[in-house]
mmCIF file of C-alpha atoms in Angstrom:
data_model
loop_
_atom_site.group_PDB
_atom_site.id
_atom_site.type_symbol
_atom_site.label_atom_id
_atom_site.label_comp_id
_atom_site.label_asym_id
_atom_site.label_seq_id
_atom_site.Cartn_x
_atom_site.Cartn_y
_atom_site.Cartn_z
ATOM 1 C CA MET A 1318 27.229 179.938 -207.138
ATOM 2 C CA GLU A 1319 26.325 179.445 -203.828
ATOM 3 C CA LYS A 1320 30.182 181.392 -203.115
ATOM 4 C CA ARG A 1321 28.668 184.226 -205.676
ATOM 5 C CA PHE A 1322 25.330 184.488 -203.549
ATOM 6 C CA SER A 1323 27.103 184.691 -200.328
ATOM 7 C CA ILE A 1324 29.399 187.583 -202.264
ATOM 8 C CA THR A 1325 25.754 189.293 -202.427
ATOM 9 C CA VAL A 1326 24.945 188.981 -199.381
ATOM 10 C CA ASN A 1327 27.608 189.780 -197.712
ATOM 11 C CA GLN A 1328 27.322 193.351 -200.253
ATOM 12 C CA GLN A 1329 24.156 194.213 -198.483
ATOM 13 C CA ASP A 1330 24.570 194.088 -195.446
ATOM 14 C CA GLN A 1331 27.336 196.874 -195.820
ATOM 15 C CA PRO A 1332 26.128 200.208 -195.233
ATOM 16 C CA ALA A 1333 25.103 202.141 -198.225
ATOM 17 C CA SER A 1334 27.727 204.805 -198.075
ATOM 18 C CA SER A 1335 31.617 202.781 -196.886
ATOM 19 C CA PRO A 1336 33.791 204.224 -194.943
ATOM 20 C CA LYS A 1337 36.194 205.150 -198.033
ATOM 21 C CA ARG A 1338 33.117 206.635 -199.660
ATOM 22 C CA GLY A 1339 32.421 209.198 -196.932
ATOM 23 C CA SER A 1340 35.940 210.335 -196.337
ATOM 24 C CA LEU A 1341 36.099 210.618 -200.304
ATOM 25 C CA ILE A 1342 33.157 213.428 -199.646
ATOM 26 C CA ARG A 1343 34.573 214.961 -196.800
ATOM 27 C CA SER A 1344 37.232 215.335 -198.473
ATOM 28 C CA GLY A 1345 35.669 217.152 -201.487
ATOM 29 C CA ALA A 1346 33.422 219.520 -199.686
ATOM 30 C CA ARG A 1347 37.166 220.772 -197.433
ATOM 31 C CA TRP A 1348 38.036 221.685 -201.275
ATOM 32 C CA ILE A 1349 34.954 223.119 -201.865
ATOM 33 C CA TYR A 1350 35.270 225.135 -199.313
ATOM 34 C CA ARG A 1351 39.028 226.415 -198.960
ATOM 35 C CA ARG A 1352 38.486 227.590 -202.210
ATOM 36 C CA LEU A 1353 34.773 229.109 -202.080
ATOM 37 C CA HIS A 1354 36.521 232.516 -201.221
ATOM 38 C CA ASP A 1355 38.236 232.565 -204.180
ATOM 39 C CA VAL A 1356 35.075 231.039 -206.542
ATOM 40 C CA ILE A 1357 33.468 234.571 -204.568
ATOM 41 C CA ILE A 1358 35.865 236.964 -205.186
ATOM 42 C CA TYR A 1359 35.546 235.608 -208.849
ATOM 43 C CA GLY A 1360 32.202 236.152 -209.014
ATOM 44 C CA TYR A 1361 32.897 238.897 -208.358
ATOM 45 C CA ALA A 1362 35.206 239.747 -211.034
ATOM 46 C CA PHE A 1363 33.167 239.302 -212.977
ATOM 47 C CA LEU A 1364 29.409 240.233 -212.735
ATOM 48 C CA TYR A 1365 31.539 243.610 -212.319
ATOM 49 C CA MET A 1366 33.267 243.132 -215.160
ATOM 50 C CA TYR A 1367 29.058 242.399 -217.110
ATOM 51 C CA THR A 1368 27.459 245.123 -215.879
ATOM 52 C CA GLY A 1369 30.075 247.455 -215.665
ATOM 53 C CA TRP A 1370 30.588 246.474 -219.572
ATOM 54 C CA ALA A 1371 26.817 246.553 -220.095
ATOM 55 C CA LYS A 1372 26.427 250.034 -218.730
ATOM 56 C CA PHE A 1373 29.106 251.299 -221.249
ATOM 57 C CA MET A 1374 27.271 249.422 -224.205
ATOM 58 C CA ASN A 1375 24.092 251.520 -223.077
ATOM 59 C CA LEU A 1376 26.106 254.546 -221.617
ATOM 60 C CA SER A 1377 23.595 257.393 -223.166
ATOM 61 C CA THR A 1378 20.327 255.392 -221.545
ATOM 62 C CA PHE A 1379 22.587 254.382 -218.955
ATOM 63 C CA ILE A 1380 23.235 258.640 -217.791
ATOM 64 C CA ARG A 1381 19.889 259.038 -218.760
ATOM 65 C CA GLY A 1382 18.364 257.207 -216.912
ATOM 66 C CA ASN A 1383 20.677 258.705 -213.770
ATOM 67 C CA SER A 1384 19.953 262.240 -214.919
ATOM 68 C CA LYS A 1385 15.964 261.348 -213.617
ATOM 69 C CA ILE A 1386 16.809 260.145 -209.994
ATOM 70 C CA PRO A 1387 16.227 262.879 -207.154
ATOM 71 C CA HIS A 1388 19.113 264.431 -206.056
ATOM 72 C CA LEU A 1389 21.831 262.534 -207.237
ATOM 73 C CA GLY A 1390 19.975 264.087 -211.303
ATOM 74 C CA GLN A 1391 22.863 266.648 -211.361
ATOM 75 C CA TYR A 1392 25.584 263.988 -211.253
ATOM 76 C CA ALA A 1393 24.216 262.375 -213.630
ATOM 77 C CA LYS A 1394 26.994 263.011 -216.130
ATOM 78 C CA LEU A 1395 29.620 261.822 -212.998
ATOM 79 C CA ILE A 1396 27.418 258.933 -211.767
ATOM 80 C CA GLY A 1397 27.558 257.460 -215.874
ATOM 81 C CA TYR A 1398 31.290 256.822 -216.354
ATOM 82 C CA GLY A 1399 32.535 256.771 -212.798
ATOM 83 C CA ILE A 1400 30.566 254.217 -211.451
ATOM 84 C CA PRO A 1401 31.081 251.639 -214.563
ATOM 85 C CA SER A 1402 34.799 252.668 -214.769
ATOM 86 C CA LEU A 1403 34.892 251.645 -210.974
ATOM 87 C CA GLU A 1404 33.553 248.384 -211.497
ATOM 88 C CA ILE A 1405 35.682 247.468 -214.022
ATOM 89 C CA VAL A 1406 38.800 248.254 -212.700
ATOM 90 C CA LEU A 1407 37.544 246.712 -209.953
ATOM 91 C CA ALA A 1408 37.129 243.481 -211.995
ATOM 92 C CA ILE A 1409 40.754 244.088 -213.378
ATOM 93 C CA LEU A 1410 41.962 244.438 -209.602
ATOM 94 C CA LEU A 1411 40.191 241.528 -208.057
ATOM 95 C CA VAL A 1412 41.884 238.873 -210.568
ATOM 96 C CA ILE A 1413 45.317 240.326 -210.005
ATOM 97 C CA PRO A 1414 47.001 238.468 -207.958
ATOM 98 C CA VAL A 1415 48.694 240.509 -205.165
ATOM 99 C CA TYR A 1416 47.199 240.387 -201.670
ATOM 100 C CA ARG A 1417 46.656 243.613 -199.951
ATOM 101 C CA MET A 1418 45.738 244.846 -204.377
ATOM 102 C CA LYS A 1419 42.663 242.010 -204.430
ATOM 103 C CA ARG A 1420 41.766 242.331 -200.494
ATOM 104 C CA PHE A 1421 41.567 246.354 -201.651
ATOM 105 C CA ALA A 1422 39.523 245.471 -204.035
ATOM 106 C CA LEU A 1423 36.979 243.020 -202.344
ATOM 107 C CA TRP A 1424 36.844 245.887 -199.787
ATOM 108 C CA THR A 1425 35.317 248.472 -202.612
ATOM 109 C CA SER A 1426 34.111 246.088 -203.735
ATOM 110 C CA ILE A 1427 31.617 244.749 -200.711
ATOM 111 C CA LEU A 1428 31.241 248.180 -200.122
ATOM 112 C CA LEU A 1429 29.526 249.187 -203.551
ATOM 113 C CA MET A 1430 27.192 246.181 -202.933
ATOM 114 C CA GLY A 1431 26.216 247.253 -200.016
ATOM 115 C CA VAL A 1432 25.804 251.119 -201.733
ATOM 116 C CA PHE A 1433 23.687 249.315 -204.507
ATOM 117 C CA THR A 1434 21.688 247.109 -201.784
ATOM 118 C CA ILE A 1435 20.797 250.395 -199.660
ATOM 119 C CA TYR A 1436 20.058 251.961 -203.325
ATOM 120 C CA LEU A 1437 17.753 249.788 -204.406
ATOM 121 C CA SER A 1438 15.895 249.218 -200.746
ATOM 122 C CA LEU A 1439 15.319 252.752 -201.056
ATOM 123 C CA MET A 1440 13.994 252.876 -204.638
ATOM 124 C CA VAL A 1441 11.451 249.801 -203.710
ATOM 125 C CA LYS A 1442 10.310 251.896 -200.157
ATOM 126 C CA PHE A 1443 9.945 255.432 -201.496
ATOM 127 C CA ALA A 1444 10.262 256.562 -205.143
ATOM 128 C CA GLU A 1445 6.817 256.225 -207.109
ATOM 129 C CA LYS A 1446 8.751 255.031 -210.949
ATOM 130 C CA LYS A 1447 12.056 252.957 -210.359
ATOM 131 C CA LEU A 1448 15.019 253.405 -212.687
ATOM 132 C CA CYS A 1449 17.405 250.220 -211.979
ATOM 133 C CA HIS A 1450 20.434 250.497 -214.980
ATOM 134 C CA CYS A 1451 22.159 247.528 -213.816
ATOM 135 C CA GLY A 1452 22.828 245.521 -216.846
ATOM 136 C CA GLY A 1453 22.311 242.361 -218.587
ATOM 137 C CA VAL A 1454 19.798 239.721 -217.034
ATOM 138 C CA ILE A 1455 20.132 241.661 -213.471
ATOM 139 C CA GLU A 1456 18.776 245.022 -214.634
ATOM 140 C CA SER A 1457 15.258 241.884 -215.967
ATOM 141 C CA MET A 1458 15.108 241.211 -212.042
ATOM 142 C CA GLY A 1459 12.179 242.365 -210.283
ATOM 143 C CA TRP A 1460 13.039 244.639 -208.068
ATOM 144 C CA GLU A 1461 12.837 241.743 -204.324
ATOM 145 C CA ALA A 1462 14.637 239.358 -206.437
ATOM 146 C CA HIS A 1463 17.274 242.214 -206.927
ATOM 147 C CA ILE A 1464 17.533 242.959 -203.961
ATOM 148 C CA VAL A 1465 17.420 239.887 -202.592
ATOM 149 C CA PHE A 1466 21.188 239.200 -204.886
ATOM 150 C CA ASN A 1467 22.518 242.053 -203.482
ATOM 151 C CA ILE A 1468 22.372 240.573 -200.253
ATOM 152 C CA ILE A 1469 23.385 237.419 -201.194
ATOM 153 C CA TRP A 1470 26.665 239.074 -203.149
ATOM 154 C CA LEU A 1471 27.152 241.207 -199.733
ATOM 155 C CA ILE A 1472 27.338 237.967 -197.538
ATOM 156 C CA ALA A 1473 29.095 236.516 -199.505
ATOM 157 C CA GLY A 1474 31.741 238.959 -200.040
ATOM 158 C CA ILE A 1475 32.256 239.032 -196.357
ATOM 159 C CA PHE A 1476 32.771 235.461 -196.513
ATOM 160 C CA ALA A 1477 35.230 235.538 -198.720
ATOM 161 C CA LEU A 1478 37.107 238.921 -197.267
ATOM 162 C CA VAL A 1479 37.411 236.391 -193.458
ATOM 163 C CA ARG A 1480 38.628 233.803 -195.516
ATOM 164 C CA THR A 1481 41.184 235.863 -197.229
ATOM 165 C CA LYS A 1482 42.711 237.090 -193.849
ATOM 166 C CA VAL A 1483 42.350 233.805 -192.631
ATOM 167 C CA LYS A 1484 44.305 232.117 -195.296
ATOM 168 C CA HIS A 1485 46.706 235.341 -195.343
ATOM 169 C CA SER A 1486 47.614 234.256 -191.709
ATOM 170 C CA LYS A 1487 47.867 230.881 -192.183
ATOM 171 C CA ILE A 1488 50.947 231.486 -194.634
#
C-alpha cells in the first residue's frame, strides 16, 4: 500500500504537461502551420464554388440586383454571368495540383476578394440602398460582418500566397 501511495505522490510532483506531451502539441502545431495554406486555398475554392453556384441558381435576381448599382448597372448582364463564372473557374483552378495554375488562381482570388471588399465598403459608406447578392448564407450577414469576413479571407489569402511561395522555393 505504501508503494501505491508513493507513486501517487510522485505523479503529483510532476508538471501538468510532460516533455513528451509538450513536444506532441508542438509537433501538431507545426503540422497544422505547414498545411494551413492548403486549408486556406481549399477554403477559397469552397467559398467561390458555393457563392458562384448560388449566384447561378438565382441568376435573374443577381442580374436584376446588379442593374440597380449606380455606374455599373449598364453592365448587369456581363457582371451577372461573368462573376459567377469567374468564381467557379477559380474554384476549379485552386484545386488542380499544378503549382503555377494554383498560384495564378490564388492571386486572382485575392484580387477578387479585394474588389469585393472595396465594393462592400463603398456600398456601406455611400449607397442609400445597399445591394449584396453574394449568395447563400454570406448574403444574410450584416454589412460590417461581411466586410470583416472579406478582410479575414483577404489576409488569409495573402498568407497562403506567401506560404506557397516559400514552400515551393524549398523544393
